PDB file of C-alpha atoms in Angstrom:
ATOM      1  CA  UNK A   1       9.114   6.549 -19.916  1.00  0.00           C
ATOM      2  CA  UNK A   2       7.932  10.037 -19.003  1.00  0.00           C
ATOM      3  CA  UNK A   3       7.177  10.612 -15.322  1.00  0.00           C
ATOM      4  CA  UNK A   4       3.870  12.349 -14.650  1.00  0.00           C
ATOM      5  CA  UNK A   5       3.072  14.708 -11.787  1.00  0.00           C
ATOM      6  CA  UNK A   6       1.339  12.047  -9.681  1.00  0.00           C
ATOM      7  CA  UNK A   7       4.329   9.677 -10.059  1.00  0.00           C
ATOM      8  CA  UNK A   8       6.666  12.411  -8.817  1.00  0.00           C
ATOM      9  CA  UNK A   9       4.273  13.317  -6.007  1.00  0.00           C
ATOM     10  CA  UNK A  10       4.133   9.721  -4.748  1.00  0.00           C
ATOM     11  CA  UNK A  11       7.880   9.168  -5.019  1.00  0.00           C
ATOM     12  CA  UNK A  12       8.614  12.345  -3.062  1.00  0.00           C
ATOM     13  CA  UNK A  13       5.926  11.500  -0.502  1.00  0.00           C
ATOM     14  CA  UNK A  14       7.400   8.094   0.301  1.00  0.00           C
ATOM     15  CA  UNK A  15      10.917   9.500   0.446  1.00  0.00           C
ATOM     16  CA  UNK A  16       9.611  11.833   3.134  1.00  0.00           C
ATOM     17  CA  UNK A  17       7.603   9.146   4.950  1.00  0.00           C
ATOM     18  CA  UNK A  18      10.249   6.407   5.040  1.00  0.00           C
ATOM     19  CA  UNK A  19      12.022   7.316   8.314  1.00  0.00           C
ATOM     20  CA  UNK A  20       8.811   7.022  10.372  1.00  0.00           C
ATOM     21  CA  UNK A  21       6.852   4.439   8.378  1.00  0.00           C
ATOM     22  CA  UNK A  22       7.512   1.444  10.622  1.00  0.00           C
ATOM     23  CA  UNK A  23       6.812   3.235  13.899  1.00  0.00           C
ATOM     24  CA  UNK A  24       3.556   4.687  12.586  1.00  0.00           C
ATOM     25  CA  UNK A  25       1.882   1.950  10.547  1.00  0.00           C
ATOM     26  CA  UNK A  26       0.978  -1.415  12.021  1.00  0.00           C
ATOM     27  CA  UNK A  27      -1.911  -2.223   9.697  1.00  0.00           C
ATOM     28  CA  UNK A  28      -0.316  -3.151   6.368  1.00  0.00           C
ATOM     29  CA  UNK A  29       1.620  -6.078   7.866  1.00  0.00           C
ATOM     30  CA  UNK A  30      -1.668  -7.727   8.924  1.00  0.00           C
ATOM     31  CA  UNK A  31      -2.265  -8.723   5.307  1.00  0.00           C
ATOM     32  CA  UNK A  32       1.212  -9.998   4.413  1.00  0.00           C
ATOM     33  CA  UNK A  33       0.599 -13.705   5.054  1.00  0.00           C
ATOM     34  CA  UNK A  34      -2.724 -13.796   3.139  1.00  0.00           C
ATOM     35  CA  UNK A  35      -0.971 -11.956   0.310  1.00  0.00           C
ATOM     36  CA  UNK A  36       1.813 -14.550   0.151  1.00  0.00           C
ATOM     37  CA  UNK A  37      -0.733 -17.362   0.314  1.00  0.00           C
ATOM     38  CA  UNK A  38      -2.644 -15.847  -2.612  1.00  0.00           C
ATOM     39  CA  UNK A  39       0.571 -15.696  -4.652  1.00  0.00           C
ATOM     40  CA  UNK A  40       1.430 -19.330  -3.830  1.00  0.00           C
ATOM     41  CA  UNK A  41       4.769 -18.265  -2.343  1.00  0.00           C
ATOM     42  CA  UNK A  42       6.686 -21.151  -0.782  1.00  0.00           C
ATOM     43  CA  UNK A  43      10.116 -22.723  -0.541  1.00  0.00           C
ATOM     44  CA  UNK A  44      12.219 -21.889  -3.583  1.00  0.00           C
ATOM     45  CA  UNK A  45       9.781 -19.338  -5.037  1.00  0.00           C
ATOM     46  CA  UNK A  46      11.491 -16.506  -6.889  1.00  0.00           C
ATOM     47  CA  UNK A  47       9.432 -13.556  -5.656  1.00  0.00           C
ATOM     48  CA  UNK A  48       9.314  -9.952  -6.809  1.00  0.00           C
ATOM     49  CA  UNK A  49       8.117  -7.777  -3.902  1.00  0.00           C
ATOM     50  CA  UNK A  50       6.881  -4.709  -5.832  1.00  0.00           C
ATOM     51  CA  UNK A  51       6.514  -1.435  -3.901  1.00  0.00           C
ATOM     52  CA  UNK A  52       8.348  -3.202  -1.079  1.00  0.00           C
ATOM     53  CA  UNK A  53       8.518  -0.285   1.356  1.00  0.00           C
ATOM     54  CA  UNK A  54      10.604  -1.310   4.398  1.00  0.00           C
ATOM     55  CA  UNK A  55      10.683  -4.967   3.310  1.00  0.00           C
ATOM     56  CA  UNK A  56       7.860  -6.539   5.316  1.00  0.00           C
ATOM     57  CA  UNK A  57       6.749  -8.897   2.538  1.00  0.00           C
ATOM     58  CA  UNK A  58      10.291  -9.922   1.630  1.00  0.00           C
ATOM     59  CA  UNK A  59      11.050 -10.670   5.263  1.00  0.00           C
ATOM     60  CA  UNK A  60       7.982 -12.907   5.575  1.00  0.00           C
ATOM     61  CA  UNK A  61       8.741 -14.600   2.252  1.00  0.00           C
ATOM     62  CA  UNK A  62      12.232 -15.587   3.385  1.00  0.00           C
ATOM     63  CA  UNK A  63      10.694 -17.264   6.422  1.00  0.00           C
ATOM     64  CA  UNK A  64       8.826 -19.478   3.937  1.00  0.00           C
ATOM     65  CA  UNK A  65      12.031 -20.374   2.128  1.00  0.00           C
ATOM     66  CA  UNK A  66      11.383 -18.077  -0.834  1.00  0.00           C
ATOM     67  CA  UNK A  67      13.980 -15.985  -2.681  1.00  0.00           C
ATOM     68  CA  UNK A  68      12.636 -12.416  -2.757  1.00  0.00           C
ATOM     69  CA  UNK A  69      13.807  -9.310  -4.555  1.00  0.00           C
ATOM     70  CA  UNK A  70      12.264  -6.080  -3.296  1.00  0.00           C
ATOM     71  CA  UNK A  71      11.718  -3.009  -5.462  1.00  0.00           C
ATOM     72  CA  UNK A  72      10.575   0.468  -4.455  1.00  0.00           C
ATOM     73  CA  UNK A  73      10.481   3.835  -6.176  1.00  0.00           C
ATOM     74  CA  UNK A  74      11.719   5.665  -3.045  1.00  0.00           C
ATOM     75  CA  UNK A  75      15.435   5.380  -2.324  1.00  0.00           C
ATOM     76  CA  UNK A  76      14.806   6.018   1.378  1.00  0.00           C
ATOM     77  CA  UNK A  77      12.433   3.045   1.522  1.00  0.00           C
ATOM     78  CA  UNK A  78      15.028   0.833  -0.143  1.00  0.00           C
ATOM     79  CA  UNK A  79      17.566   1.960   2.470  1.00  0.00           C
ATOM     80  CA  UNK A  80      15.125   1.099   5.279  1.00  0.00           C
ATOM     81  CA  UNK A  81      14.471  -2.340   3.775  1.00  0.00           C
ATOM     82  CA  UNK A  82      18.197  -3.070   3.492  1.00  0.00           C
ATOM     83  CA  UNK A  83      18.727  -2.003   7.109  1.00  0.00           C
ATOM     84  CA  UNK A  84      15.856  -4.153   8.380  1.00  0.00           C
ATOM     85  CA  UNK A  85      16.659  -7.194   6.237  1.00  0.00           C
ATOM     86  CA  UNK A  86      20.441  -7.420   5.749  1.00  0.00           C
ATOM     87  CA  UNK A  87      21.390 -10.049   3.238  1.00  0.00           C
ATOM     88  CA  UNK A  88      18.242  -9.635   1.133  1.00  0.00           C
ATOM     89  CA  UNK A  89      18.162  -7.852  -2.220  1.00  0.00           C
ATOM     90  CA  UNK A  90      16.365  -4.525  -2.584  1.00  0.00           C
ATOM     91  CA  UNK A  91      16.590  -2.222  -5.581  1.00  0.00           C
ATOM     92  CA  UNK A  92      15.326   1.238  -6.431  1.00  0.00           C
ATOM     93  CA  UNK A  93      13.045   1.155  -9.460  1.00  0.00           C
ATOM     94  CA  UNK A  94       9.704   1.902 -11.054  1.00  0.00           C
ATOM     95  CA  UNK A  95       6.903  -0.671 -10.793  1.00  0.00           C
ATOM     96  CA  UNK A  96       5.578   0.677 -14.101  1.00  0.00           C
ATOM     97  CA  UNK A  97       8.876  -0.021 -15.894  1.00  0.00           C
ATOM     98  CA  UNK A  98      10.503  -2.968 -14.139  1.00  0.00           C
ATOM     99  CA  UNK A  99      14.276  -3.425 -14.565  1.00  0.00           C
ATOM    100  CA  UNK A 100      14.002  -7.223 -14.964  1.00  0.00           C
ATOM    101  CA  UNK A 101      13.894  -9.558 -17.982  1.00  0.00           C
ATOM    102  CA  UNK A 102      10.753 -11.378 -19.056  1.00  0.00           C
ATOM    103  CA  UNK A 103       9.805 -14.500 -17.049  1.00  0.00           C
ATOM    104  CA  UNK A 104      12.193 -13.709 -14.160  1.00  0.00           C
ATOM    105  CA  UNK A 105       9.905 -14.589 -11.241  1.00  0.00           C
ATOM    106  CA  UNK A 106       7.559 -17.337 -10.076  1.00  0.00           C
ATOM    107  CA  UNK A 107       5.430 -14.871  -8.096  1.00  0.00           C
ATOM    108  CA  UNK A 108       4.874 -11.124  -7.815  1.00  0.00           C
ATOM    109  CA  UNK A 109       3.283  -9.369  -4.836  1.00  0.00           C
ATOM    110  CA  UNK A 110       2.333  -5.764  -4.172  1.00  0.00           C
ATOM    111  CA  UNK A 111       1.124  -4.959  -0.651  1.00  0.00           C
ATOM    112  CA  UNK A 112      -1.044  -1.832  -1.056  1.00  0.00           C
ATOM    113  CA  UNK A 113       1.353  -0.460  -3.674  1.00  0.00           C
ATOM    114  CA  UNK A 114      -1.317  -0.479  -6.405  1.00  0.00           C
ATOM    115  CA  UNK A 115      -2.905   2.541  -4.667  1.00  0.00           C
ATOM    116  CA  UNK A 116       0.193   4.615  -5.311  1.00  0.00           C
ATOM    117  CA  UNK A 117       0.841   3.976  -9.008  1.00  0.00           C
ATOM    118  CA  UNK A 118      -0.041   6.733 -11.419  1.00  0.00           C
ATOM    119  CA  UNK A 119      -0.861   4.101 -14.064  1.00  0.00           C
ATOM    120  CA  UNK A 120      -1.863   0.844 -12.316  1.00  0.00           C
ATOM    121  CA  UNK A 121      -2.538  -0.834 -15.659  1.00  0.00           C
ATOM    122  CA  UNK A 122       1.137  -0.464 -16.575  1.00  0.00           C
ATOM    123  CA  UNK A 123       2.238  -1.903 -13.244  1.00  0.00           C
ATOM    124  CA  UNK A 124       0.033  -4.956 -13.673  1.00  0.00           C
ATOM    125  CA  UNK A 125       1.173  -5.471 -17.277  1.00  0.00           C
ATOM    126  CA  UNK A 126       4.783  -5.286 -16.109  1.00  0.00           C
ATOM    127  CA  UNK A 127       4.054  -7.810 -13.351  1.00  0.00           C
ATOM    128  CA  UNK A 128       2.707 -10.208 -15.941  1.00  0.00           C
ATOM    129  CA  UNK A 129       5.722  -9.647 -18.195  1.00  0.00           C
ATOM    130  CA  UNK A 130       8.234 -10.651 -15.514  1.00  0.00           C
ATOM    131  CA  UNK A 131       6.220 -13.685 -14.358  1.00  0.00           C
ATOM    132  CA  UNK A 132       6.952 -17.152 -15.700  1.00  0.00           C
ATOM    133  CA  UNK A 133       4.016 -18.733 -17.559  1.00  0.00           C
ATOM    134  CA  UNK A 134       1.572 -19.842 -14.896  1.00  0.00           C
ATOM    135  CA  UNK A 135       3.218 -17.644 -12.261  1.00  0.00           C
ATOM    136  CA  UNK A 136       0.942 -15.864  -9.828  1.00  0.00           C
ATOM    137  CA  UNK A 137       0.432 -12.186  -9.000  1.00  0.00           C
ATOM    138  CA  UNK A 138      -1.245 -11.047  -5.781  1.00  0.00           C
ATOM    139  CA  UNK A 139      -1.901  -7.532  -4.521  1.00  0.00           C
ATOM    140  CA  UNK A 140      -3.859  -5.857  -1.740  1.00  0.00           C
ATOM    141  CA  UNK A 141      -6.049  -2.753  -1.800  1.00  0.00           C
ATOM    142  CA  UNK A 142      -7.963  -0.995   0.964  1.00  0.00           C
ATOM    143  CA  UNK A 143     -11.749  -1.237   1.189  1.00  0.00           C
ATOM    144  CA  UNK A 144     -13.660   1.770   2.487  1.00  0.00           C
ATOM    145  CA  UNK A 145     -16.782   0.080   3.867  1.00  0.00           C
ATOM    146  CA  UNK A 146     -16.341  -1.234   7.413  1.00  0.00           C
ATOM    147  CA  UNK A 147     -12.809   0.172   7.640  1.00  0.00           C
ATOM    148  CA  UNK A 148     -12.360   2.254  10.796  1.00  0.00           C
ATOM    149  CA  UNK A 149      -9.223   3.955   9.502  1.00  0.00           C
ATOM    150  CA  UNK A 150     -10.998   5.076   6.334  1.00  0.00           C
ATOM    151  CA  UNK A 151     -14.035   6.181   8.334  1.00  0.00           C
ATOM    152  CA  UNK A 152     -11.989   8.278  10.752  1.00  0.00           C
ATOM    153  CA  UNK A 153      -9.439   9.762   8.353  1.00  0.00           C
ATOM    154  CA  UNK A 154     -11.704  10.448   5.385  1.00  0.00           C
ATOM    155  CA  UNK A 155     -14.542  11.639   7.589  1.00  0.00           C
ATOM    156  CA  UNK A 156     -12.537  14.067   9.671  1.00  0.00           C
ATOM    157  CA  UNK A 157     -10.630  15.479   6.711  1.00  0.00           C
ATOM    158  CA  UNK A 158     -13.903  16.017   4.820  1.00  0.00           C
ATOM    159  CA  UNK A 159     -15.442  17.726   7.846  1.00  0.00           C
ATOM    160  CA  UNK A 160     -12.597  20.079   8.774  1.00  0.00           C
ATOM    161  CA  UNK A 161     -10.032  20.508   5.963  1.00  0.00           C
ATOM    162  CA  UNK A 162      -9.837  23.306   3.462  1.00  0.00           C
ATOM    163  CA  UNK A 163      -9.283  22.086  -0.131  1.00  0.00           C
ATOM    164  CA  UNK A 164      -5.701  21.357  -1.141  1.00  0.00           C
ATOM    165  CA  UNK A 165      -4.787  20.828  -4.786  1.00  0.00           C
ATOM    166  CA  UNK A 166      -3.055  17.508  -5.449  1.00  0.00           C
ATOM    167  CA  UNK A 167      -1.864  15.997  -8.726  1.00  0.00           C
ATOM    168  CA  UNK A 168      -4.535  13.930 -10.456  1.00  0.00           C
ATOM    169  CA  UNK A 169      -4.221  10.232  -9.682  1.00  0.00           C
ATOM    170  CA  UNK A 170      -6.324   7.063  -9.664  1.00  0.00           C
ATOM    171  CA  UNK A 171      -9.199   6.836  -7.184  1.00  0.00           C
ATOM    172  CA  UNK A 172      -7.873   5.540  -3.872  1.00  0.00           C
ATOM    173  CA  UNK A 173     -10.510   2.801  -3.488  1.00  0.00           C
ATOM    174  CA  UNK A 174     -10.581   1.811  -7.156  1.00  0.00           C
ATOM    175  CA  UNK A 175      -9.434  -1.761  -6.526  1.00  0.00           C
ATOM    176  CA  UNK A 176     -11.863  -2.319  -3.681  1.00  0.00           C
ATOM    177  CA  UNK A 177     -14.250  -3.099  -6.539  1.00  0.00           C
ATOM    178  CA  UNK A 178     -13.699  -6.764  -7.420  1.00  0.00           C
ATOM    179  CA  UNK A 179     -15.211  -6.299 -10.877  1.00  0.00           C
ATOM    180  CA  UNK A 180     -12.787  -3.467 -11.631  1.00  0.00           C
ATOM    181  CA  UNK A 181      -9.870  -5.619 -10.519  1.00  0.00           C
ATOM    182  CA  UNK A 182     -10.991  -8.430 -12.804  1.00  0.00           C
ATOM    183  CA  UNK A 183     -11.393  -6.039 -15.735  1.00  0.00           C
ATOM    184  CA  UNK A 184      -7.928  -4.531 -15.342  1.00  0.00           C
ATOM    185  CA  UNK A 185      -6.238  -7.907 -14.785  1.00  0.00           C
ATOM    186  CA  UNK A 186      -7.911  -9.360 -17.858  1.00  0.00           C
ATOM    187  CA  UNK A 187      -6.788  -6.366 -19.925  1.00  0.00           C
ATOM    188  CA  UNK A 188      -3.233  -6.881 -18.650  1.00  0.00           C
ATOM    189  CA  UNK A 189      -3.313 -10.416 -20.026  1.00  0.00           C
ATOM    190  CA  UNK A 190      -3.867 -12.498 -16.902  1.00  0.00           C
ATOM    191  CA  UNK A 191      -5.885 -15.709 -17.093  1.00  0.00           C
ATOM    192  CA  UNK A 192      -9.464 -14.609 -16.404  1.00  0.00           C
ATOM    193  CA  UNK A 193     -10.495 -17.976 -14.949  1.00  0.00           C
ATOM    194  CA  UNK A 194      -7.674 -17.780 -12.401  1.00  0.00           C
ATOM    195  CA  UNK A 195      -8.629 -14.403 -10.912  1.00  0.00           C
ATOM    196  CA  UNK A 196      -9.496 -14.574  -7.211  1.00  0.00           C
ATOM    197  CA  UNK A 197     -10.673 -11.816  -4.873  1.00  0.00           C
ATOM    198  CA  UNK A 198     -11.138 -12.079  -1.119  1.00  0.00           C
ATOM    199  CA  UNK A 199     -12.250  -9.410   1.362  1.00  0.00           C
ATOM    200  CA  UNK A 200     -10.463  -9.672   4.702  1.00  0.00           C
ATOM    201  CA  UNK A 201     -10.890  -7.784   7.975  1.00  0.00           C
ATOM    202  CA  UNK A 202      -7.984  -7.464  10.400  1.00  0.00           C
ATOM    203  CA  UNK A 203      -7.766  -5.517  13.658  1.00  0.00           C
ATOM    204  CA  UNK A 204      -5.006  -2.946  14.032  1.00  0.00           C
ATOM    205  CA  UNK A 205      -4.324  -2.340  17.714  1.00  0.00           C
ATOM    206  CA  UNK A 206      -2.876   1.115  18.376  1.00  0.00           C
ATOM    207  CA  UNK A 207      -1.409   2.277  21.705  1.00  0.00           C
ATOM    208  CA  UNK A 208      -2.671   5.869  21.632  1.00  0.00           C
ATOM    209  CA  UNK A 209      -5.593   7.813  20.215  1.00  0.00           C
ATOM    210  CA  UNK A 210      -3.160  10.268  18.602  1.00  0.00           C
ATOM    211  CA  UNK A 211      -1.151   7.711  16.598  1.00  0.00           C
ATOM    212  CA  UNK A 212      -3.423   7.674  13.553  1.00  0.00           C
ATOM    213  CA  UNK A 213      -3.114  11.425  13.040  1.00  0.00           C
ATOM    214  CA  UNK A 214       0.665  11.253  13.512  1.00  0.00           C
ATOM    215  CA  UNK A 215       0.866   8.387  11.016  1.00  0.00           C
ATOM    216  CA  UNK A 216      -1.123  10.243   8.382  1.00  0.00           C
ATOM    217  CA  UNK A 217       0.851  13.466   8.859  1.00  0.00           C
ATOM    218  CA  UNK A 218       4.367  12.054   9.044  1.00  0.00           C
ATOM    219  CA  UNK A 219       4.269   8.649   7.336  1.00  0.00           C
ATOM    220  CA  UNK A 220       1.626   8.955   4.620  1.00  0.00           C
ATOM    221  CA  UNK A 221       1.410  10.542   1.202  1.00  0.00           C
ATOM    222  CA  UNK A 222      -1.932  11.843  -0.131  1.00  0.00           C
ATOM    223  CA  UNK A 223      -3.476  12.656   3.243  1.00  0.00           C
ATOM    224  CA  UNK A 224      -0.145  13.983   4.493  1.00  0.00           C
ATOM    225  CA  UNK A 225      -0.118  16.532   1.671  1.00  0.00           C
ATOM    226  CA  UNK A 226      -3.645  17.621   2.571  1.00  0.00           C
ATOM    227  CA  UNK A 227      -2.738  17.974   6.240  1.00  0.00           C
ATOM    228  CA  UNK A 228       0.406  19.956   5.502  1.00  0.00           C
ATOM    229  CA  UNK A 229      -1.716  22.391   3.500  1.00  0.00           C
ATOM    230  CA  UNK A 230      -4.033  23.240   6.393  1.00  0.00           C
ATOM    231  CA  UNK A 231      -4.010  26.463   8.419  1.00  0.00           C
ATOM    232  CA  UNK A 232      -2.999  25.785  12.054  1.00  0.00           C
ATOM    233  CA  UNK A 233      -6.541  25.969  13.433  1.00  0.00           C
ATOM    234  CA  UNK A 234      -7.871  23.529  10.839  1.00  0.00           C
ATOM    235  CA  UNK A 235      -4.996  21.129  11.417  1.00  0.00           C
ATOM    236  CA  UNK A 236      -5.690  21.169  15.153  1.00  0.00           C
ATOM    237  CA  UNK A 237      -9.389  20.528  14.543  1.00  0.00           C
ATOM    238  CA  UNK A 238      -8.531  17.504  12.409  1.00  0.00           C
ATOM    239  CA  UNK A 239      -6.068  16.245  15.018  1.00  0.00           C
ATOM    240  CA  UNK A 240      -8.698  16.472  17.767  1.00  0.00           C
ATOM    241  CA  UNK A 241     -11.467  14.923  15.667  1.00  0.00           C
ATOM    242  CA  UNK A 242      -9.304  12.015  14.565  1.00  0.00           C
ATOM    243  CA  UNK A 243      -8.229  11.253  18.125  1.00  0.00           C
ATOM    244  CA  UNK A 244     -11.873  11.354  19.238  1.00  0.00           C
ATOM    245  CA  UNK A 245     -12.730   8.967  16.418  1.00  0.00           C
ATOM    246  CA  UNK A 246     -10.046   6.502  17.493  1.00  0.00           C
ATOM    247  CA  UNK A 247     -11.274   6.653  21.108  1.00  0.00           C
ATOM    248  CA  UNK A 248     -14.581   5.137  19.991  1.00  0.00           C
ATOM    249  CA  UNK A 249     -12.639   1.908  19.457  1.00  0.00           C
ATOM    250  CA  UNK A 250     -11.143   1.755  22.966  1.00  0.00           C
ATOM    251  CA  UNK A 251     -10.272  -1.743  24.093  1.00  0.00           C
ATOM    252  CA  UNK A 252      -8.556  -1.772  27.471  1.00  0.00           C
ATOM    253  CA  UNK A 253      -5.421   0.358  27.318  1.00  0.00           C
ATOM    254  CA  UNK A 254      -5.380   0.236  23.505  1.00  0.00           C
ATOM    255  CA  UNK A 255      -7.646   0.973  20.570  1.00  0.00           C
ATOM    256  CA  UNK A 256      -8.788  -1.799  18.215  1.00  0.00           C
ATOM    257  CA  UNK A 257      -9.367  -0.477  14.700  1.00  0.00           C
ATOM    258  CA  UNK A 258     -10.979  -2.854  12.165  1.00  0.00           C
ATOM    259  CA  UNK A 259      -9.247  -2.541   8.785  1.00  0.00           C
ATOM    260  CA  UNK A 260     -10.611  -4.061   5.579  1.00  0.00           C
ATOM    261  CA  UNK A 261      -8.771  -4.966   2.384  1.00  0.00           C
ATOM    262  CA  UNK A 262      -9.198  -6.912  -0.819  1.00  0.00           C
ATOM    263  CA  UNK A 263      -6.615  -9.588  -1.643  1.00  0.00           C
ATOM    264  CA  UNK A 264      -6.632  -9.992  -5.425  1.00  0.00           C
ATOM    265  CA  UNK A 265      -4.678 -12.609  -7.352  1.00  0.00           C
ATOM    266  CA  UNK A 266      -4.349 -14.117 -10.831  1.00  0.00           C
ATOM    267  CA  UNK A 267      -2.131 -16.403 -12.926  1.00  0.00           C
ATOM    268  CA  UNK A 268      -0.154 -15.180 -15.897  1.00  0.00           C
TER     269      UNK A 268
END
């Protein structure tokens, strides 16, 4: 399978982000339990944790008695997952060309990984291939509306950044559209009547107004590339504006940022 420019861009971005991912991001883990619920993961479930990152989903799945295997395209993420979750299985691999036989898993999950695939349709078709008949896929995707992180990051970058050329990739909020999710899942061969979508809001509490900027710069991918391409004065303007945006959500000594995501699931 030929790797396109966006695939290479994402792989390199997450290699770079892996060392600081856990200290910077505390929002993605808020959706892990609803994701596992949507995939019907329980005791004895053979789970494929696609785009596993540092292993948050696998770790939670083990607590349910499941038997997870984590897969990530970035070797540095796989190393972080193995360090955090010794004894669990994590492999380096491509979600769009899975290194597993047909019908290997009872459930497949992907926690925000769909946003980082150059060809999401291939990833979903591969998920269906490795599921047993009647097995369940669940994935999460960010929603823009009502999402403080999206409001602050997208708004401040649009207001202050100079354009930076990035490889062409799928629209970031593509799977916030429930109808689009249903269309793509149906095309991938999932049972149309089994498709479920749920919009959830969780609060990410951050300890400092500056953390969001630091997370985007040092532990992200698309936005990180935009920020690294800014002249110093523009980068400082974005840093200041993002911190001011976070301060609007002050709650005691912390900042409470509402985050919104779709949890999408279907049976094979």
